[in-house]
Amino acid sequence: MLERNDVLTNGEVTFEPDIRNLPQCVEDVRKAVVSNIPGPPDPTDYHQLRGRLEAVRRKLPVLYRDAVVEPFLRALDQLGPEGFTDILIHDPRREGPAFLLFDVAQTILQNGEGYNADATEAFQEMVSDLYDGFLSAEDRARVKRPDLSMIPPLVKWGKPEFGPYTIPIDGTAQIGLKTGIVSLPPAHAQRGLLAWSSLGHETGGHDILHADTGLLEELADTVRAALLANNLGDDLAEYWAHRIDETASDILGVLNLGPAAGIGLIGYFRGIRAATSGIPALKNIGSETDVHPADILRGYLAAYAVGILQFDQANIWEQLIETETDKDLTHIRLEGKVVGAEEAKLSAKIVAAAIMTTKLHTLENHSLDQIQNWRNRDESLTAQLRALLSTAGPLPEHMRSGFYAAHVVAAAVTGALVQHAEIDMIFQRMILLLKSMHDQNPSWGPLLVLHPGDIVRHRVYQED
C-alpha cells in the first residue's frame, strides 16, 4: 500500500518530499529533551559492580564478550577496590577516567540486564548495520580494513544532558576494549524520533573516522586546500579544518541515511534549541570553543551533501533542505568574525564536495562516496518501509528482511515529516521492526560473525 506521496518510477517506489509535519517533529524532540529522563545510576560500589558484571558476562554474544566484557573485567581487576575509589575521588565530575569507566560499565550492564530492552536492541541493530555497511566486502572492495576496529560499537543510554555521543575506539582502547560506544539520551528510547537520524553522524561518522589512522588528518588537509584554492581565505579554511571530525561525521551521516540525515539534523537541532532557549531555530553563531561548525553551516553542508548523492531526487532534496535552513538565517558570526551568507554557503558547498568525492590515500585512493552512497534503490526501499511504518497492524513477515536498518530509520524520519503523520505510531513501529531485525542478526548469536553484511545483505552538538 503506497501513501499518496509515494509514487512508482521505472518500477521502483520513490517519494515526493513532504516536510509539512516538521514543526510537530521539532516539538516531539523538545518534549523528549525537557523530560530529562535519567538513565540508570552509576555503579559506584566496586564489589557490587564486579558481581553484576559477572552475572551478565555470558548474556552478551561471544563477539562482545571478547571485545568488551573480558577486557573491562581485566581492567577492573587490575584497579582493585582502592584504584577504583581513587579514580572516583580524583575525577568527581566524571569527565575523564571515571566517565570512561562508568560508560563501559553501563554499556555492559544495560545490554546484559535488559534495560529498555526493545529499544536497546533496536538501537544496537541500527548502530551495527551502519558500521557493517561501511566495512562490508561489497562496499569496501579494494579498500583495506580499518586500522583499529572492525567490530560495531556497543550501545547504551546515557545522561540526558550529554545528548547523542560516541566514544570511538581510540578512546575505549585505553582500557583494552576492541570497539567503541554509542550513547543516546534515555528519553529517545520513547520519543524524539529525529534524534535517531543523528546515529549516522555518530556511528557512520565518528566511529568510522577514528578507526582509520590518518583519515581525519587527510580530510582536514583536503578541506583546507579546497577552500584556499577557491580564494575563501585562511579564516574560513582553518575554521572548517579545525572542525573536521564533526564536519566529516555530518557528511558520513548523509552518505548512510540519505536526505533523512540532512532534514533530520535541522529538526533535531531546532528541538534542542527550543528546549534549551525557547527558540526553535538553528544558531548562526560559531564560537571558538565549539568543536562543531555553527548550526546554520551544518544545515547548508547537509543540503549540498545530499545534492551530490546518487539518486534521482537529490537536487529536489538539496533545494528543500537549503530553503529550510534559510528560514533560520540571520547574521553569521564565526569565532567573532562576520561571514556573509553567500560566502558561508559557498564554503559549505566546497567542503561537502571535498569530503565526499576526493580520493584519499588513507582509503587506497578511494573517496568516501565510492564506499557508501544513497541511490535510487535506497529511496525505493525507504518508500516501501515508510508505508509500512505509517500503517497500523502487524508487520508482515516478508517485510522483515532485504533492507538495512538505515532504510528503516530513514523511512521513519521522512514518514514522520509528512503532513498529519502519527509520530508516536511511526516511532513504535520503527522500534519493533529494528528489534525484529536484531533478533535475526548473526553477530548476536552463538557464532562469532564480524560482518553479517558479508553473508546476508548483498541485496542491497555542543551547548555554549
CSV table of C-alpha atoms in Angstrom, one decimal:
chain,number,residue,atom,x,y,z
A,1,MET,CA,0.0,0.0,0.0
A,2,LEU,CA,1.5,3.3,-1.1
A,3,GLU,CA,1.0,6.7,0.6
A,4,ARG,CA,-0.3,9.5,-1.6
A,5,ASN,CA,3.2,11.0,-1.8
A,6,ASP,CA,4.9,7.7,-2.7
A,7,VAL,CA,5.0,7.1,-6.5
A,8,LEU,CA,6.2,4.4,-8.8
A,9,THR,CA,9.1,5.4,-11.2
A,10,ASN,CA,10.6,2.9,-13.6
A,11,GLY,CA,9.2,0.1,-11.4
A,12,GLU,CA,10.6,1.5,-8.2
A,13,VAL,CA,8.9,3.4,-5.4
A,14,THR,CA,10.1,7.0,-4.9
A,15,PHE,CA,9.0,9.8,-2.6
A,16,GLU,CA,7.7,13.2,-3.3
A,17,PRO,CA,9.2,15.1,-0.4
A,18,ASP,CA,6.7,16.4,2.1
A,19,ILE,CA,8.0,18.0,5.4
A,20,ARG,CA,4.9,19.9,6.5
A,21,ASN,CA,4.9,18.0,9.7
A,22,LEU,CA,8.4,19.3,10.6
A,23,PRO,CA,7.1,21.6,13.4
A,24,GLN,CA,5.4,18.7,15.1
A,25,CYS,CA,8.6,16.6,14.9
A,26,VAL,CA,10.5,19.5,16.4
A,27,GLU,CA,8.0,19.6,19.2
A,28,ASP,CA,8.4,15.9,19.7
A,29,VAL,CA,12.2,16.4,20.2
A,30,ARG,CA,11.6,19.4,22.5
A,31,LYS,CA,9.4,17.2,24.7
A,32,ALA,CA,11.9,14.5,24.8
A,33,VAL,CA,14.7,16.9,25.8
A,34,VAL,CA,12.8,18.7,28.5
A,35,SER,CA,11.6,15.4,30.0
A,36,ASN,CA,15.2,14.9,31.3
A,37,ILE,CA,14.6,11.2,31.9
A,38,PRO,CA,17.7,9.9,33.7
A,39,GLY,CA,19.4,6.6,32.9
A,40,PRO,CA,20.4,4.0,35.4
A,41,PRO,CA,22.6,5.3,38.3
A,42,ASP,CA,26.3,4.8,38.0
A,43,PRO,CA,27.5,1.7,39.9
A,44,THR,CA,29.9,3.3,42.4
A,45,ASP,CA,30.4,0.3,44.7
A,46,TYR,CA,33.3,-1.8,43.3
A,47,HIS,CA,32.2,-5.1,44.7
A,48,GLN,CA,28.6,-4.7,43.6
A,49,LEU,CA,29.7,-3.7,40.1
A,50,ARG,CA,32.0,-6.6,39.9
A,51,GLY,CA,29.3,-9.0,40.9
A,52,ARG,CA,26.7,-7.6,38.5
A,53,LEU,CA,29.2,-7.8,35.6
A,54,GLU,CA,30.0,-11.4,36.5
A,55,ALA,CA,26.2,-12.2,36.4
A,56,VAL,CA,25.7,-10.8,32.9
A,57,ARG,CA,29.0,-11.7,31.2
A,58,ARG,CA,27.6,-14.6,29.4
A,59,LYS,CA,24.4,-12.8,28.3
A,60,LEU,CA,26.3,-10.8,25.7
A,61,PRO,CA,27.4,-12.6,22.5
A,62,VAL,CA,30.8,-14.1,22.1
A,63,LEU,CA,31.9,-11.2,19.9
A,64,TYR,CA,31.3,-8.6,22.6
A,65,ARG,CA,32.4,-10.8,25.5
A,66,ASP,CA,35.8,-10.9,23.8
A,67,ALA,CA,35.9,-7.3,22.7
A,68,VAL,CA,34.3,-5.5,25.7
A,69,VAL,CA,33.3,-7.6,28.7
A,70,GLU,CA,36.6,-9.6,29.3
A,71,PRO,CA,38.9,-6.6,28.7
A,72,PHE,CA,36.8,-4.5,31.1
A,73,LEU,CA,36.8,-7.1,33.8
A,74,ARG,CA,40.6,-7.4,33.5
A,75,ALA,CA,40.9,-3.6,33.8
A,76,LEU,CA,38.7,-3.6,36.9
A,77,ASP,CA,40.7,-6.4,38.5
A,78,GLN,CA,43.9,-4.5,37.9
A,79,LEU,CA,42.4,-1.4,39.5
A,80,GLY,CA,41.0,-3.3,42.5
A,81,PRO,CA,38.8,-1.5,45.1
A,82,GLU,CA,41.4,1.0,46.0
A,83,GLY,CA,42.2,2.1,42.5
A,84,PHE,CA,38.5,2.2,41.6
A,85,THR,CA,37.9,4.5,44.6
A,86,ASP,CA,40.9,6.6,43.7
A,87,ILE,CA,39.5,7.3,40.2
A,88,LEU,CA,36.2,8.5,41.7
A,89,ILE,CA,38.0,10.8,44.1
A,90,HIS,CA,40.2,12.4,41.5
A,91,ASP,CA,37.5,12.7,38.9
A,92,PRO,CA,34.5,13.8,40.9
A,93,ARG,CA,32.7,15.4,37.9
A,94,ARG,CA,33.2,12.2,35.9
A,95,GLU,CA,34.7,14.0,32.9
A,96,GLY,CA,37.8,11.8,32.4
A,97,PRO,CA,38.7,8.3,33.5
A,98,ALA,CA,35.6,8.0,35.7
A,99,PHE,CA,33.4,9.0,32.7
A,100,LEU,CA,35.0,6.3,30.6
A,101,LEU,CA,34.9,3.7,33.4
A,102,PHE,CA,31.1,4.2,34.0
A,103,ASP,CA,30.3,4.4,30.3
A,104,VAL,CA,31.8,1.0,29.7
A,105,ALA,CA,30.2,-0.4,32.8
A,106,GLN,CA,26.7,0.9,31.8
A,107,THR,CA,27.1,-0.4,28.3
A,108,ILE,CA,27.7,-3.9,29.5
A,109,LEU,CA,25.1,-3.8,32.3
A,110,GLN,CA,22.3,-2.2,30.2
A,111,ASN,CA,22.7,-4.9,27.5
A,112,GLY,CA,23.1,-7.7,29.9
A,113,GLU,CA,20.3,-6.7,32.4
A,114,GLY,CA,17.8,-5.8,29.7
A,115,TYR,CA,17.4,-2.0,30.4
A,116,ASN,CA,14.9,-0.6,27.9
A,117,ALA,CA,15.3,-4.0,26.2
A,118,ASP,CA,13.3,-3.5,22.9
A,119,ALA,CA,14.7,0.0,22.3
A,120,THR,CA,18.2,-1.1,23.2
A,121,GLU,CA,18.1,-3.9,20.7
A,122,ALA,CA,16.7,-1.6,18.1
A,123,PHE,CA,19.4,0.9,18.8
A,124,GLN,CA,22.1,-1.8,18.6
A,125,GLU,CA,20.8,-3.0,15.3
A,126,MET,CA,20.9,0.5,13.8
A,127,VAL,CA,24.5,1.0,15.0
A,128,SER,CA,25.6,-2.4,13.9
A,129,ASP,CA,24.2,-2.0,10.4
A,130,LEU,CA,25.7,1.4,9.9
A,131,TYR,CA,29.2,0.1,10.9
A,132,ASP,CA,28.9,-3.1,9.0
A,133,GLY,CA,27.7,-1.2,5.9
A,134,PHE,CA,30.9,0.7,5.7
A,135,LEU,CA,33.0,-2.4,6.3
A,136,SER,CA,31.2,-5.0,4.2
A,137,ALA,CA,33.1,-6.7,1.5
A,138,GLU,CA,30.7,-5.4,-1.2
A,139,ASP,CA,31.0,-1.8,-0.2
A,140,ARG,CA,34.7,-1.7,0.7
A,141,ALA,CA,36.1,-3.7,-2.2
A,142,ARG,CA,39.9,-2.9,-2.7
A,143,VAL,CA,40.0,-0.8,0.4
A,144,LYS,CA,41.8,-2.1,3.5
A,145,ARG,CA,40.0,-2.8,6.7
A,146,PRO,CA,40.2,-0.1,9.4
A,147,ASP,CA,43.4,0.0,11.4
A,148,LEU,CA,41.8,0.0,14.9
A,149,SER,CA,38.5,-1.8,14.9
A,150,MET,CA,36.3,-4.0,12.8
A,151,ILE,CA,33.6,-4.6,15.4
A,152,PRO,CA,30.5,-2.4,15.5
A,153,PRO,CA,30.2,-0.2,18.6
A,154,LEU,CA,28.1,-1.3,21.6
A,155,VAL,CA,25.2,1.0,22.6
A,156,LYS,CA,23.9,2.5,25.8
A,157,TRP,CA,21.5,5.1,27.2
A,158,GLY,CA,23.4,8.0,28.8
A,159,LYS,CA,22.9,11.1,30.8
A,160,PRO,CA,20.3,13.3,29.1
A,161,GLU,CA,22.4,16.5,29.3
A,162,PHE,CA,25.1,14.9,27.2
A,163,GLY,CA,22.9,14.3,24.1
A,164,PRO,CA,23.9,11.8,21.5
A,165,TYR,CA,27.6,11.0,21.5
A,166,THR,CA,30.2,8.3,20.8
A,167,ILE,CA,33.4,7.2,22.4
A,168,PRO,CA,35.4,5.9,19.4
A,169,ILE,CA,37.8,3.0,19.5
A,170,ASP,CA,40.8,5.2,20.1
A,171,GLY,CA,39.2,6.3,23.4
A,172,THR,CA,38.0,2.9,24.6
A,173,ALA,CA,41.2,1.1,23.6
A,174,GLN,CA,42.9,2.9,26.6
A,175,ILE,CA,41.3,0.3,28.8
A,176,GLY,CA,41.7,-2.6,26.4
A,177,LEU,CA,38.3,-2.6,24.5
A,178,LYS,CA,38.3,-3.5,20.9
A,179,THR,CA,35.3,-1.3,19.8
A,180,GLY,CA,33.6,2.0,20.6
A,181,ILE,CA,30.5,3.0,22.5
A,182,VAL,CA,27.5,5.0,21.2
A,183,SER,CA,25.1,6.7,23.5
A,184,LEU,CA,21.6,8.3,23.2
A,185,PRO,CA,19.7,10.1,26.0
A,186,PRO,CA,17.2,7.7,27.6
A,187,ALA,CA,14.2,9.8,26.5
A,188,HIS,CA,14.9,8.8,22.9
A,189,ALA,CA,14.0,5.2,23.8
A,190,GLN,CA,10.4,6.5,23.8
A,191,ARG,CA,10.2,9.6,21.7
A,192,GLY,CA,12.2,12.3,19.9
A,193,LEU,CA,12.3,10.4,16.6
A,194,LEU,CA,14.6,12.8,14.8
A,195,ALA,CA,17.3,12.0,17.3
A,196,TRP,CA,17.7,8.7,15.6
A,197,SER,CA,18.8,10.4,12.4
A,198,SER,CA,21.9,11.5,14.4
A,199,LEU,CA,23.2,7.9,14.5
A,200,GLY,CA,24.6,8.2,11.0
A,201,HIS,CA,26.7,11.0,12.3
A,202,GLU,CA,27.8,9.2,15.4
A,203,THR,CA,28.5,5.7,14.1
A,204,GLY,CA,28.7,6.2,10.3
A,205,GLY,CA,30.8,9.2,11.2
A,206,HIS,CA,33.0,9.4,14.3
A,207,ASP,CA,33.4,5.7,14.8
A,208,ILE,CA,34.5,5.1,11.2
A,209,LEU,CA,36.7,8.2,11.1
A,210,HIS,CA,38.6,7.2,14.2
A,211,ALA,CA,39.1,3.6,13.1
A,212,ASP,CA,41.4,4.6,10.2
A,213,THR,CA,44.7,6.0,11.2
A,214,GLY,CA,45.4,9.3,9.4
A,215,LEU,CA,42.0,9.7,7.8
A,216,LEU,CA,40.9,12.7,9.8
A,217,GLU,CA,44.2,14.5,9.2
A,218,GLU,CA,44.0,13.8,5.4
A,219,LEU,CA,40.4,15.1,5.3
A,220,ALA,CA,41.4,18.3,7.2
A,221,ASP,CA,44.2,18.9,4.7
A,222,THR,CA,41.8,18.3,1.8
A,223,VAL,CA,39.2,20.7,3.1
A,224,ARG,CA,41.8,23.4,3.8
A,225,ALA,CA,43.3,23.1,0.4
A,226,ALA,CA,39.9,23.2,-1.4
A,227,LEU,CA,38.8,26.3,0.4
A,228,LEU,CA,42.1,28.1,-0.2
A,229,ALA,CA,42.0,27.1,-3.9
A,230,ASN,CA,38.7,28.9,-4.2
A,231,ASN,CA,40.0,32.1,-2.5
A,232,LEU,CA,37.9,31.8,0.6
A,233,GLY,CA,40.7,32.8,2.8
A,234,ASP,CA,42.6,31.4,5.8
A,235,ASP,CA,40.0,32.1,8.4
A,236,LEU,CA,37.3,30.0,6.8
A,237,ALA,CA,39.8,27.3,5.7
A,238,GLU,CA,41.0,27.0,9.3
A,239,TYR,CA,37.5,27.2,10.8
A,240,TRP,CA,36.3,24.2,8.8
A,241,ALA,CA,39.6,22.2,9.0
A,242,HIS,CA,39.7,22.5,12.8
A,243,ARG,CA,36.2,21.0,13.0
A,244,ILE,CA,36.8,18.2,10.5
A,245,ASP,CA,35.7,15.4,12.9
A,246,GLU,CA,32.2,16.8,13.3
A,247,THR,CA,32.0,18.1,9.7
A,248,ALA,CA,33.1,14.8,8.1
A,249,SER,CA,30.7,13.0,10.5
A,250,ASP,CA,27.8,15.0,9.2
A,251,ILE,CA,28.8,14.1,5.6
A,252,LEU,CA,29.0,10.4,6.5
A,253,GLY,CA,25.6,10.6,8.1
A,254,VAL,CA,24.2,11.8,4.8
A,255,LEU,CA,26.0,9.1,2.9
A,256,ASN,CA,24.5,6.5,5.2
A,257,LEU,CA,21.0,7.8,5.7
A,258,GLY,CA,20.4,10.0,2.6
A,259,PRO,CA,18.3,13.1,2.9
A,260,ALA,CA,16.8,11.9,6.2
A,261,ALA,CA,20.1,12.8,7.9
A,262,GLY,CA,20.0,16.3,6.5
A,263,ILE,CA,16.5,17.3,7.3
A,264,GLY,CA,16.6,15.3,10.5
A,265,LEU,CA,19.6,17.3,11.7
A,266,ILE,CA,17.7,20.6,11.2
A,267,GLY,CA,14.6,19.4,13.0
A,268,TYR,CA,16.7,17.8,15.8
A,269,PHE,CA,18.7,20.9,16.4
A,270,ARG,CA,15.6,23.1,16.4
A,271,GLY,CA,14.1,20.8,19.0
A,272,ILE,CA,17.2,21.0,21.2
A,273,ARG,CA,17.3,24.8,20.9
A,274,ALA,CA,13.6,25.1,21.7
A,275,ALA,CA,14.2,23.1,24.9
A,276,THR,CA,17.2,25.0,26.0
A,277,SER,CA,16.5,28.5,24.8
A,278,GLY,CA,12.8,28.6,23.9
A,279,ILE,CA,13.7,29.4,20.3
A,280,PRO,CA,13.3,26.6,17.7
A,281,ALA,CA,16.0,27.9,15.3
A,282,LEU,CA,19.4,27.0,14.1
A,283,LYS,CA,22.2,29.1,15.7
A,284,ASN,CA,24.1,31.4,13.5
A,285,ILE,CA,27.0,31.9,15.9
A,286,GLY,CA,30.0,29.6,15.9
A,287,SER,CA,32.2,30.1,19.0
A,288,GLU,CA,35.9,29.4,19.2
A,289,THR,CA,35.4,26.7,21.8
A,290,ASP,CA,32.7,24.7,19.9
A,291,VAL,CA,34.2,21.8,18.0
A,292,HIS,CA,31.1,21.7,15.8
A,293,PRO,CA,30.5,24.2,12.9
A,294,ALA,CA,27.7,26.6,13.6
A,295,ASP,CA,24.2,25.1,13.2
A,296,ILE,CA,23.4,27.2,10.2
A,297,LEU,CA,26.6,25.9,8.4
A,298,ARG,CA,25.7,22.4,9.2
A,299,GLY,CA,22.3,22.9,7.6
A,300,TYR,CA,23.9,24.1,4.4
A,301,LEU,CA,26.5,21.4,4.5
A,302,ALA,CA,23.8,18.8,4.7
A,303,ALA,CA,21.9,20.3,1.8
A,304,TYR,CA,24.9,20.3,-0.5
A,305,ALA,CA,26.0,16.9,0.5
A,306,VAL,CA,22.5,15.5,-0.3
A,307,GLY,CA,22.8,17.2,-3.7
A,308,ILE,CA,25.8,15.1,-4.5
A,309,LEU,CA,24.2,11.8,-3.7
A,310,GLN,CA,23.5,9.3,-6.5
A,311,PHE,CA,19.7,9.2,-6.6
A,312,ASP,CA,17.3,11.0,-8.9
A,313,GLN,CA,15.7,13.3,-6.4
A,314,ALA,CA,19.0,14.5,-4.9
A,315,ASN,CA,18.6,18.1,-6.3
A,316,ILE,CA,15.0,18.3,-5.1
A,317,TRP,CA,16.0,17.4,-1.6
A,318,GLU,CA,19.1,19.7,-1.7
A,319,GLN,CA,16.8,22.7,-2.5
A,320,LEU,CA,14.3,21.7,0.1
A,321,ILE,CA,17.0,21.4,2.9
A,322,GLU,CA,18.7,24.6,1.8
A,323,THR,CA,15.4,26.5,1.8
A,324,GLU,CA,14.6,25.2,5.3
A,325,THR,CA,18.0,26.3,6.5
A,326,ASP,CA,17.5,29.7,5.0
A,327,LYS,CA,14.5,30.2,7.3
A,328,ASP,CA,16.8,30.4,10.3
A,329,LEU,CA,19.5,32.6,8.6
A,330,THR,CA,20.2,35.9,10.3
A,331,HIS,CA,23.8,37.1,10.7
A,332,ILE,CA,26.5,34.5,10.6
A,333,ARG,CA,29.4,35.1,13.0
A,334,LEU,CA,32.2,32.6,13.3
A,335,GLU,CA,34.8,32.9,16.0
A,336,GLY,CA,33.8,36.5,16.4
A,337,LYS,CA,34.0,37.4,12.8
A,338,VAL,CA,31.1,38.2,10.5
A,339,VAL,CA,30.8,36.0,7.4
A,340,GLY,CA,28.4,36.8,4.5
A,341,ALA,CA,25.7,34.4,3.8
A,342,GLU,CA,26.8,33.7,0.2
A,343,GLU,CA,30.4,33.2,1.3
A,344,ALA,CA,29.3,30.8,4.1
A,345,LYS,CA,27.1,28.8,1.7
A,346,LEU,CA,29.9,28.5,-0.9
A,347,SER,CA,32.3,27.3,1.7
A,348,ALA,CA,29.8,24.6,2.8
A,349,LYS,CA,29.3,23.5,-0.8
A,350,ILE,CA,33.1,23.2,-1.3
A,351,VAL,CA,33.6,21.4,1.9
A,352,ALA,CA,30.8,18.9,1.1
A,353,ALA,CA,32.3,18.1,-2.3
A,354,ALA,CA,35.9,17.8,-1.0
A,355,ILE,CA,35.0,15.4,1.8
A,356,MET,CA,32.7,13.2,-0.3
A,357,THR,CA,34.5,13.0,-3.6
A,358,THR,CA,38.2,13.4,-3.0
A,359,LYS,CA,40.2,10.2,-3.5
A,360,LEU,CA,42.1,9.6,-0.3
A,361,HIS,CA,45.5,7.9,0.3
A,362,THR,CA,44.2,6.5,3.6
A,363,LEU,CA,41.4,4.8,1.7
A,364,GLU,CA,43.6,3.3,-1.0
A,365,ASN,CA,42.8,6.1,-3.5
A,366,HIS,CA,39.0,5.8,-2.9
A,367,SER,CA,36.6,8.5,-2.0
A,368,LEU,CA,34.0,8.2,0.8
A,369,ASP,CA,31.1,8.4,-1.7
A,370,GLN,CA,32.6,5.4,-3.5
A,371,ILE,CA,32.4,3.3,-0.3
A,372,GLN,CA,29.0,4.5,0.8
A,373,ASN,CA,26.2,6.3,-1.1
A,374,TRP,CA,22.5,6.7,-1.3
A,375,ARG,CA,20.9,5.5,-4.6
A,376,ASN,CA,17.5,5.0,-6.2
A,377,ARG,CA,17.3,1.5,-4.7
A,378,ASP,CA,17.7,3.0,-1.2
A,379,GLU,CA,15.0,5.5,-1.9
A,380,SER,CA,12.7,2.8,-3.2
A,381,LEU,CA,13.2,0.6,-0.2
A,382,THR,CA,12.7,3.6,2.1
A,383,ALA,CA,9.4,4.5,0.4
A,384,GLN,CA,8.1,0.9,0.9
A,385,LEU,CA,9.1,0.9,4.5
A,386,ARG,CA,7.6,4.3,5.1
A,387,ALA,CA,4.2,3.0,4.0
A,388,LEU,CA,4.7,0.0,6.4
A,389,LEU,CA,5.6,2.2,9.3
A,390,SER,CA,2.8,4.6,8.8
A,391,THR,CA,0.1,1.9,8.8
A,392,ALA,CA,-1.3,0.2,11.9
A,393,GLY,CA,-1.3,-3.6,12.1
A,394,PRO,CA,1.2,-6.5,12.4
A,395,LEU,CA,4.5,-6.3,10.5
A,396,PRO,CA,4.3,-8.8,7.5
A,397,GLU,CA,7.0,-11.5,7.6
A,398,HIS,CA,8.2,-10.7,4.1
A,399,MET,CA,8.9,-7.1,5.3
A,400,ARG,CA,11.4,-8.1,8.0
A,401,SER,CA,14.5,-8.6,5.7
A,402,GLY,CA,16.0,-7.4,2.4
A,403,PHE,CA,16.9,-3.9,3.6
A,404,TYR,CA,19.3,-2.2,6.1
A,405,ALA,CA,18.4,-0.6,9.4
A,406,ALA,CA,19.4,2.7,7.9
A,407,HIS,CA,16.4,2.3,5.5
A,408,VAL,CA,14.1,1.8,8.5
A,409,VAL,CA,15.3,4.9,10.3
A,410,ALA,CA,15.3,7.0,7.1
A,411,ALA,CA,11.7,5.8,6.4
A,412,ALA,CA,10.6,6.6,10.0
A,413,VAL,CA,12.2,10.1,9.8
A,414,THR,CA,10.8,11.1,6.4
A,415,GLY,CA,7.5,9.4,7.2
A,416,ALA,CA,7.1,11.4,10.4
A,417,LEU,CA,7.7,14.7,8.4
A,418,VAL,CA,4.7,14.1,6.2
A,419,GLN,CA,1.6,16.2,7.0
A,420,HIS,CA,-0.7,14.7,9.6
A,421,ALA,CA,1.8,11.8,10.3
A,422,GLU,CA,1.3,10.0,13.6
A,423,ILE,CA,4.8,10.4,15.0
A,424,ASP,CA,4.3,8.1,18.1
A,425,MET,CA,3.0,5.2,16.0
A,426,ILE,CA,5.8,5.5,13.5
A,427,PHE,CA,8.4,5.6,16.3
A,428,GLN,CA,7.0,2.5,18.0
A,429,ARG,CA,6.8,0.6,14.7
A,430,MET,CA,10.4,1.6,13.9
A,431,ILE,CA,11.5,0.1,17.2
A,432,LEU,CA,9.5,-3.1,16.6
A,433,LEU,CA,11.0,-3.6,13.1
A,434,LEU,CA,14.5,-2.9,14.2
A,435,LYS,CA,14.2,-5.2,17.1
A,436,SER,CA,12.9,-8.0,14.8
A,437,MET,CA,16.0,-7.4,12.6
A,438,HIS,CA,18.2,-7.6,15.6
A,439,ASP,CA,16.7,-10.9,16.6
A,440,GLN,CA,18.0,-12.4,13.3
A,441,ASN,CA,21.4,-10.7,13.4
A,442,PRO,CA,24.1,-13.5,13.4
A,443,SER,CA,26.5,-11.3,15.3
A,444,TRP,CA,24.3,-11.7,18.3
A,445,GLY,CA,24.0,-15.4,18.0
A,446,PRO,CA,26.4,-18.2,19.1
A,447,LEU,CA,28.7,-17.8,16.0
A,448,LEU,CA,31.4,-15.1,16.1
A,449,VAL,CA,30.3,-13.3,12.9
A,450,LEU,CA,32.2,-10.0,12.5
A,451,HIS,CA,30.3,-8.6,9.4
A,452,PRO,CA,26.8,-10.1,8.8
A,453,GLY,CA,26.5,-7.8,5.8
A,454,ASP,CA,29.0,-10.0,4.1
A,455,ILE,CA,26.7,-13.0,4.3
A,456,VAL,CA,23.1,-11.8,4.4
A,457,ARG,CA,22.8,-8.3,2.9
A,458,HIS,CA,24.0,-8.4,-0.6
A,459,ARG,CA,20.7,-7.0,-2.0
A,460,VAL,CA,21.1,-4.2,-1.3
A,461,TYR,CA,26.1,19.0,19.3
A,462,GLN,CA,27.6,21.2,21.8
A,463,GLU,CA,25.9,23.9,24.0
A,464,ASP,CA,27.9,27.0,24.9
